Coordinates of C-alpha atoms and ligand atoms in Angstrom, one line a residue:
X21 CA 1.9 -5.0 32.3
X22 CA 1.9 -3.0 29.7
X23 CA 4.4 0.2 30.4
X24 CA 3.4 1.8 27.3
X25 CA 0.2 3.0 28.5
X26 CA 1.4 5.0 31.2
X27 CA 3.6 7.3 28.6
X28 CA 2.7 10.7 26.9
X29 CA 0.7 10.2 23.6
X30 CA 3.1 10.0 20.8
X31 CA 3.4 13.7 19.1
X32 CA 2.4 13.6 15.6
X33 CA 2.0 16.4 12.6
X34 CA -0.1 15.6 9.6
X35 CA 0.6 17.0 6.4
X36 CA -1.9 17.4 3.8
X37 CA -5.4 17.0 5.1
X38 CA -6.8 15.6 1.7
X39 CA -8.8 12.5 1.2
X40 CA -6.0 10.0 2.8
X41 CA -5.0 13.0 5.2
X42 CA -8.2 13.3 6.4
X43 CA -8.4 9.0 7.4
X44 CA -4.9 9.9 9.1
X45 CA -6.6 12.4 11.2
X46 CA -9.2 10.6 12.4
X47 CA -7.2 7.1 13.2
X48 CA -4.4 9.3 14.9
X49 CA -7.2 10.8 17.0
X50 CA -8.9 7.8 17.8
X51 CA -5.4 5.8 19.0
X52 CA -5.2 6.7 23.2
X53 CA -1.1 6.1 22.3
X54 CA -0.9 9.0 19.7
X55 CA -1.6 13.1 20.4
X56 CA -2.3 14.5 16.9
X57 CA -0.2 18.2 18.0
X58 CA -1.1 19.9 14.4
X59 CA -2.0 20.2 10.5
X60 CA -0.3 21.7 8.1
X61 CA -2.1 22.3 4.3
X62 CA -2.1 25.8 2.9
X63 CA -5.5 25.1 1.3
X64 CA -8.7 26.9 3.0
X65 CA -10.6 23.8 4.1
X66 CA -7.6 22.6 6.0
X67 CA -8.7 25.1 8.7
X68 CA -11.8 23.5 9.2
X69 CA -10.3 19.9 8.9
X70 CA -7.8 20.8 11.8
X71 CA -10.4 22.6 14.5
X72 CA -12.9 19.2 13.9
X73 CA -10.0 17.7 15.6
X74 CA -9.3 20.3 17.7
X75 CA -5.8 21.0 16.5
X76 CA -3.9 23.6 15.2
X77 CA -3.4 24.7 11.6
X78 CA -0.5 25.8 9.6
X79 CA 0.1 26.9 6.2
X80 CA 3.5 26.0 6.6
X81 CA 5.7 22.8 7.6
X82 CA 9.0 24.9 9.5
X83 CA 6.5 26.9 11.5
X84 CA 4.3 23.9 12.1
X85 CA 7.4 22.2 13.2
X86 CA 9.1 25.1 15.6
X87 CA 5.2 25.6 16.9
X88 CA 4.5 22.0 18.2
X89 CA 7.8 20.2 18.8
X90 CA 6.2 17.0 17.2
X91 CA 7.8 13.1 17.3
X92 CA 6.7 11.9 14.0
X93 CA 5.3 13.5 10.9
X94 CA 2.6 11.8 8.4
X95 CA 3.3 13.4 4.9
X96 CA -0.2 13.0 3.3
X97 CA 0.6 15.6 0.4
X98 CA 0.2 15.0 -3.4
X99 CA 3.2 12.2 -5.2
X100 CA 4.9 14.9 -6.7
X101 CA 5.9 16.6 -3.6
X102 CA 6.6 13.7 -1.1
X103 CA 10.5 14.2 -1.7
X104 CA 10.1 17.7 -0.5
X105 CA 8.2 16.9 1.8
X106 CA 10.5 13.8 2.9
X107 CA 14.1 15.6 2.9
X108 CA 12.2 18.8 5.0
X109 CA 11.5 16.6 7.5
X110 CA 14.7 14.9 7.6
X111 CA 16.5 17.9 7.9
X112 CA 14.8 17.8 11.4
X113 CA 16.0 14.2 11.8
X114 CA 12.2 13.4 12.5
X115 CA 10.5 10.0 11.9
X116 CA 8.3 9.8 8.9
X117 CA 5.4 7.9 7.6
X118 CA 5.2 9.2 4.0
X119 CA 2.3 7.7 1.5
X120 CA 2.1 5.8 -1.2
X121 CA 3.4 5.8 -4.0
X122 CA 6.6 6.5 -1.9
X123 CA 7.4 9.5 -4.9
X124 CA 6.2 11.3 -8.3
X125 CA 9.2 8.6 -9.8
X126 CA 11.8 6.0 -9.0
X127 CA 14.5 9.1 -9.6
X128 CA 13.4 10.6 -6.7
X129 CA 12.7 7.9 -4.1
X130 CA 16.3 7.3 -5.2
X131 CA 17.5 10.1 -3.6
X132 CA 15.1 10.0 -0.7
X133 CA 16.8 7.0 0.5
X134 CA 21.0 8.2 1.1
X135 CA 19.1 11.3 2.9
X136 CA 16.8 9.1 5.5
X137 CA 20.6 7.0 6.0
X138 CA 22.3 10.1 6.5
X139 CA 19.5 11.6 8.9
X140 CA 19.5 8.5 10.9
X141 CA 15.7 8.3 10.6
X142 CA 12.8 5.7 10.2
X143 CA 10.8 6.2 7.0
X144 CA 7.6 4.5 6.9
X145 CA 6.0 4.0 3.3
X146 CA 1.9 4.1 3.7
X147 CA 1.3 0.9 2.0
X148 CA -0.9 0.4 4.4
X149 CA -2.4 -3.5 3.6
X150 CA 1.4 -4.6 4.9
X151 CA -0.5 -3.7 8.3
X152 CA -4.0 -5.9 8.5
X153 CA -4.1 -9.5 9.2
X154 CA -4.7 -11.3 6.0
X155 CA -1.2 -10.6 4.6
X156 CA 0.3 -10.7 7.7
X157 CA -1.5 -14.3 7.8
X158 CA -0.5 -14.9 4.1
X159 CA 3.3 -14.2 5.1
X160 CA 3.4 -16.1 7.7
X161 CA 2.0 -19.0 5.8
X162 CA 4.3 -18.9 2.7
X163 CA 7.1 -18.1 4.9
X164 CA 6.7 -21.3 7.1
X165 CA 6.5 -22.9 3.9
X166 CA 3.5 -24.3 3.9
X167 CA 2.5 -24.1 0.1
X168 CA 6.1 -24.7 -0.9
X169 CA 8.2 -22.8 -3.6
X170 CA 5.4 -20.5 -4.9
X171 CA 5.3 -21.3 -8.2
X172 CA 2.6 -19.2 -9.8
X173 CA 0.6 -16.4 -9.0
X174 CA -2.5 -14.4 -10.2
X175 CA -3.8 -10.8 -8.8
X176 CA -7.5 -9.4 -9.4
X177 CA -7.8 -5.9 -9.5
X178 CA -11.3 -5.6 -11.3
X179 CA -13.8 -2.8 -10.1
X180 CA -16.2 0.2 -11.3
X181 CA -14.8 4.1 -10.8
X182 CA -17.7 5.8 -10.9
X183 CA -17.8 8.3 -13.8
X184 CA -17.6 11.4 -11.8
X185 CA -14.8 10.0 -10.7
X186 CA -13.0 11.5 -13.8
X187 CA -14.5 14.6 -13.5
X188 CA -11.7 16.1 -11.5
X189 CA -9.2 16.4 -14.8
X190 CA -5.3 14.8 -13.6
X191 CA -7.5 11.7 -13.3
X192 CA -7.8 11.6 -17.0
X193 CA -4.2 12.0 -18.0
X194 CA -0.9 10.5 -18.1
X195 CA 0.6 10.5 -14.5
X196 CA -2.4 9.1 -13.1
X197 CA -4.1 5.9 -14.0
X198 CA -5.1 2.2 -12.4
X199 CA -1.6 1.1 -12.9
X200 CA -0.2 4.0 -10.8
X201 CA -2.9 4.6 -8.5
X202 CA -4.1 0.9 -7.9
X203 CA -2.0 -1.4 -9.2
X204 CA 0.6 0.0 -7.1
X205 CA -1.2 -1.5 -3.7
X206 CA -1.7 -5.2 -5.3
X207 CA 2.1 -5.1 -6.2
X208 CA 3.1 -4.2 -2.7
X209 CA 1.1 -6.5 -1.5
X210 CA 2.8 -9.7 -4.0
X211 CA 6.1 -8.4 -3.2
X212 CA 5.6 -8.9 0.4
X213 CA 4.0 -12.1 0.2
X214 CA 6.1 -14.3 -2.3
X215 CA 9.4 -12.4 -2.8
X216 CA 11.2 -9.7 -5.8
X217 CA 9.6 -9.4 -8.9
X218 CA 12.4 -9.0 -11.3
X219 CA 10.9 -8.6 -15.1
X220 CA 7.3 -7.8 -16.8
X221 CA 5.3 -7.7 -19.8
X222 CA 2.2 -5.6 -20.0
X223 CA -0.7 -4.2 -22.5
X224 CA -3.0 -1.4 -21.6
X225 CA -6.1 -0.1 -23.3
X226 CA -8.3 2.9 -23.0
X227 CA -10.7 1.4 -25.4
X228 CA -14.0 2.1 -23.0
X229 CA -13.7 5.4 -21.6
X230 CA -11.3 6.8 -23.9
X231 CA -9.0 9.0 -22.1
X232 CA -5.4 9.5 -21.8
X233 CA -4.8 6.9 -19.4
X234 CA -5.3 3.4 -19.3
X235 CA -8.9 2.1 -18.2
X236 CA -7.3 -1.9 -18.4
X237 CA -4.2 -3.1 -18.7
X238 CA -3.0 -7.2 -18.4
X239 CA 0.0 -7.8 -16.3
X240 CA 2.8 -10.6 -17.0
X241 CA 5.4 -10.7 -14.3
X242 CA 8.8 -12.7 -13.1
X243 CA 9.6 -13.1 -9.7
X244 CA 13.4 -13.7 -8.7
X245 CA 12.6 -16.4 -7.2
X246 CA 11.2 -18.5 -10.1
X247 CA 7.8 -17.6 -9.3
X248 CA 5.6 -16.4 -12.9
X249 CA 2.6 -14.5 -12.2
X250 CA -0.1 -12.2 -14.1
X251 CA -2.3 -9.0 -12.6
X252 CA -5.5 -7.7 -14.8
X253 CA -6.4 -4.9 -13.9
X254 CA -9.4 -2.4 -14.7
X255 CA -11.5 0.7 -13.2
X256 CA -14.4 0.3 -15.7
X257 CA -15.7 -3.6 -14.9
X258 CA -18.9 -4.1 -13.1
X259 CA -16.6 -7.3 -10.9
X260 CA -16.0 -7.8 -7.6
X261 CA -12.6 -9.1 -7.7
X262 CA -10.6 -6.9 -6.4
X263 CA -8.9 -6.0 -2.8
X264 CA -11.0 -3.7 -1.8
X265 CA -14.2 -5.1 -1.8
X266 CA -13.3 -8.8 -0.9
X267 CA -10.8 -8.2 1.9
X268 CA -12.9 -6.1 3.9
X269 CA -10.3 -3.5 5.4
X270 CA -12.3 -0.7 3.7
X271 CA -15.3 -0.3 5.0
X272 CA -16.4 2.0 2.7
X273 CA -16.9 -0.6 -0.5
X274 CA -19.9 -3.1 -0.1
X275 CA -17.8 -6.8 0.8
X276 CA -18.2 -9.6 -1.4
X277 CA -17.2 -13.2 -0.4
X278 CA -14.5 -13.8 -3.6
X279 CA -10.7 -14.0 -4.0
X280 CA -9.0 -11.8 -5.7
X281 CA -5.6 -13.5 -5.2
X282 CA -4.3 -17.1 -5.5
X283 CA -0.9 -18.4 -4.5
X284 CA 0.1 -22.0 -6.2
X285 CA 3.5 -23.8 -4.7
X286 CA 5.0 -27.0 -5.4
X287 CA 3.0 -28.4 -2.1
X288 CA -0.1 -26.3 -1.7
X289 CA -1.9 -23.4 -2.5
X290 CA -3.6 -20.0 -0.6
X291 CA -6.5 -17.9 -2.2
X292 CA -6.6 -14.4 -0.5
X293 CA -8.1 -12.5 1.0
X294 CA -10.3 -15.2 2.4
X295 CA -6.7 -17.3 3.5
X296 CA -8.2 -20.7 2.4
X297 CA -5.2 -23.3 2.6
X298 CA -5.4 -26.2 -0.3
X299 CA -2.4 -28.9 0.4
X300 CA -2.8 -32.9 -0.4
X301 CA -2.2 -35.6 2.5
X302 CA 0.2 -38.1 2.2
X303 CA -0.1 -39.1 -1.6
X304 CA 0.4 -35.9 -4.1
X305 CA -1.0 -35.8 -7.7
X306 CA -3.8 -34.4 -9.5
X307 CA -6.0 -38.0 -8.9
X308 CA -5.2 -37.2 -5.2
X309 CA -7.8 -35.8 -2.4
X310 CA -7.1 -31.7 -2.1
X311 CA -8.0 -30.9 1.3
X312 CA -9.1 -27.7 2.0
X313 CA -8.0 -25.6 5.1
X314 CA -10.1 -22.2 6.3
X315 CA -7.7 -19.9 8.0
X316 CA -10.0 -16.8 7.0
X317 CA -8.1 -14.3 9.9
X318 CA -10.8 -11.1 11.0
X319 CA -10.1 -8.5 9.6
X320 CA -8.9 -5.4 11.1
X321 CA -8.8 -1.8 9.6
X322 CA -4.7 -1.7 8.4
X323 CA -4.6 2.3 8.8
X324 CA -5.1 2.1 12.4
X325 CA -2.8 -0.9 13.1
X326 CA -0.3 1.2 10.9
X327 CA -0.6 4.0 13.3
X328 CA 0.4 1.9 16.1
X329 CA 3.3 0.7 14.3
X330 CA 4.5 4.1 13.3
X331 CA 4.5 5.1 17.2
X332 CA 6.1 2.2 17.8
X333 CA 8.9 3.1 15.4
X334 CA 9.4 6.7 17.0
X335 CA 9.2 5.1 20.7
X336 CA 10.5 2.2 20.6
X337 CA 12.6 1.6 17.7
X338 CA 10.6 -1.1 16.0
X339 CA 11.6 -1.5 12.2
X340 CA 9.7 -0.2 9.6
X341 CA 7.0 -2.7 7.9
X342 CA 7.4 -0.9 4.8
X343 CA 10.5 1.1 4.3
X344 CA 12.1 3.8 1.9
X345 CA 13.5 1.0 -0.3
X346 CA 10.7 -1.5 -0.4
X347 CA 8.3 1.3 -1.3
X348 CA 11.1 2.5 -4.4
X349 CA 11.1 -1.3 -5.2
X350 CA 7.5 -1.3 -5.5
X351 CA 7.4 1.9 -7.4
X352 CA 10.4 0.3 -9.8
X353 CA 7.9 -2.6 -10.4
X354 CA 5.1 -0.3 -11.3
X355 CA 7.4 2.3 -13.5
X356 CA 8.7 -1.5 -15.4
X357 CA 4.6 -2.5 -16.3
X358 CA 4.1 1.3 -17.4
X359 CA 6.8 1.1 -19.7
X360 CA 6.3 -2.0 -20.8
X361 CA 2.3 -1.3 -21.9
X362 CA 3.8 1.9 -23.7
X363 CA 6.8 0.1 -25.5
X364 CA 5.9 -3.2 -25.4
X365 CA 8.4 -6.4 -25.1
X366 CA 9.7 -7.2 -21.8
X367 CA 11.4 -4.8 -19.5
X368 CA 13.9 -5.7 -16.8
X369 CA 12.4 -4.1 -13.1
X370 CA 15.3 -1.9 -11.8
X371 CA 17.0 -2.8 -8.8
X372 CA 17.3 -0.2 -6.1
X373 CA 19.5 -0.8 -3.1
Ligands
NAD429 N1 -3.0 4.6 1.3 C1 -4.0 4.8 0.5 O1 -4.9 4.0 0.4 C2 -4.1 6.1 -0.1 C3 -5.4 6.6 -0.5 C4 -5.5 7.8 -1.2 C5 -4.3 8.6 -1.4 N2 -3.1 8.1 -1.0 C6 -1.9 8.9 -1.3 O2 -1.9 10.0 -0.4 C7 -1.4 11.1 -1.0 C8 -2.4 12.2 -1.0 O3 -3.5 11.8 -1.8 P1 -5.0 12.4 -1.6 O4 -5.9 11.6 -2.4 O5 -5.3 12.6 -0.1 O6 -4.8 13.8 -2.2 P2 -5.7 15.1 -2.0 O7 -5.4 16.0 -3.2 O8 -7.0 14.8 -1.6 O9 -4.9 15.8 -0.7 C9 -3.7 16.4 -0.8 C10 -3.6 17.5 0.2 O10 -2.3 18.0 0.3 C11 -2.3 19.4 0.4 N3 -1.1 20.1 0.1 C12 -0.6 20.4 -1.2 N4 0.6 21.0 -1.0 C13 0.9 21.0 0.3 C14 2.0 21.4 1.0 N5 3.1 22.0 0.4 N6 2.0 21.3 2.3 C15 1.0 20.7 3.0 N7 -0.1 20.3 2.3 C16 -0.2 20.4 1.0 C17 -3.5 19.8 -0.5 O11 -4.0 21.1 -0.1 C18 -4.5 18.7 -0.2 O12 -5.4 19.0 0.9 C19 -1.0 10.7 -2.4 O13 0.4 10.3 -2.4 C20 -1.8 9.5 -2.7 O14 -1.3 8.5 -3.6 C21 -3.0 6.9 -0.4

């Protein structure tokens, strides 16, 4: 039997009903576990956000907090002001599930970390893919050592921004950018799957659309583990290689049946998302047979299974998926690529413990 369905939905307060807010909303709403008790966003629209789901709105976090006595907080606001956002929260000693990227920089992630210790609180980074079933598959499967030592890696992140995407101007200058904004999922996702990376080498152009950011950048990376790997990466390709439309967790992109990822070890080898297994029988070497193995999990929508896991954090004391310090990790990786595509040469990922 399961106990938990006889308790009181889980409390929750969103803040910042954006574009990701909004999704939180709408899979808090839609879990029977979870009570969605409030919003808070000063901005206009955030009114009419909150009473489509028929809960209150606030301007304001401490009023928002004093009004609806919630369990758990979802900090949906802009990068720059998730530390804010973080260490108000804390102060409360509530449970959080902050987005991605975990901060505006590595500096202040830093210092988001000693303050969730001293609060005695779960932080839950929104890298949400940590939550569906092909990495969870793909962990399990380099864990168990299946494909042995991974060896070398390759990540795909190759798709088309439409061009009114830019319209809307911080998407054209420095501080946003694929490597910040995308880059920063396919990371999280490699980190969790084959281990640390520890140094990079990257180049970046803007060459096609010509703004201040990068529209493509080429990716060399080190894992601690031995592992070498490369990511290319650009927003103005007409490919289908990337996460989002081959894994089919986002229902929003059209799905195309290609890997955007692929794993080699010393005894086999995993393409992803599609979780196709390559290992030799009994006799190794390249005149060998390669059998292949289709462990192609179904997919589920990561947002709402990371909802579940978030009340299960508050409730019942499960462990983050994706804590503070493996979302400042990921962030260090991503700050060592940018620098390396500005200054070039190889740069050394800073540790954060
Ligand atoms: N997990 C994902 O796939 C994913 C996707 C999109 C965005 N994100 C992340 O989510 C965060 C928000 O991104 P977005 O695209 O939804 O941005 P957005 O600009 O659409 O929304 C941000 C919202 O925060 C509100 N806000 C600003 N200051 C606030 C404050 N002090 N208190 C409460 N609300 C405030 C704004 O009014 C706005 O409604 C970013 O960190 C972004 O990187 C994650």
């Amino acid at each position: 039997m399961n106990l938990g369905e006889f308790e009181d939905p889980v409390r929750i307060l969103l803040v910042g009903a954006g574009l990701i807010g909004r999704v939180h909303a709408a899979r808090v709403a839609a879990d029977p576990a979870c009570r969605l008790v409030g919003i808070v966003d000063p901005a206009e629209a955030a009114a009419g956000v909150a009473a489509e789901c028929g809960a209150p709105h606030f301007a304001e976090l401490e009023a928002a907090i004093a009004a609806t006595r919630p369990e758990g907080v979802i900090l949906a606001t802009p990068n720059q002001l998730h530390e804010a956002g973080t260490l108000a929260v804390l102060a409360h000693r509530l449970p959080l599930l902050v987005e991605k990227p975990v901060a505006g920089d590595l500096a202040a992630a830093r210092r988001m970390i000693p303050a969730a210790r001293d609060a005695g609180v779960p932080v839950l980074v929104g890298h949400h893919r940590r939550h569906g079933s092909i990495v969870r598959g793909a962990q399990e499967i380099v864990a168990r050592g299946d494909i042995g030592a991974p060896v070398a890696v390759s990540g795909l992140t190759l798709f088309l921004k439409p061009d009114d995407y830019f319209d809307v101007g911080w998407r054209r200058r420095a501080g946003a950018g694929p490597i910040l904004i995308n880059l920063v999922h396919d990371v999280d996702l490699i980190r969790a799957i084959v281990g640390e990376i520890s140094e990079v080498q990257a180049i970046a152009s803007s060459a096609r659309r010509g703004f201040e950011v990068e529209d493509t950048a080429a990716v060399l990376v080190r894992f601690a583990n031995g592992a070498l790997g490369t990511f290319l990466l650009s927003d103005t390709t007409a490919a289908p290689w990337s996460w989002e439309m081959t894994s089919g967790e986002a229902p929003d992109y059209p799905r195309q049946s290609e890997h955007c990822f692929h794993i080699a070890g010393t005894r086999g080898a995993l393409s992803l998302p599609d979780l196709t297994l390559w290992r030799y029988g009994d006799r190794a070497g390249w005149w060998e047979p390669l059998a292949r193995t289709f462990l192609t999990p179904e997919p589920v929508d990561p947002l709402i299974e990371q909802v579940a896991h978030f009340r299960r954090v508050i409730r019942h004391g499960e462990t983050p998926r994706c804590g503070l310090l493996d979302g400042a990790r990921t962030l260090a990786v991503i700050e060592a690529i940018a620098r390396a595509a500005r200054e070039g040469g190889s740069v050394t990922v800073e540790a954060v413990d």
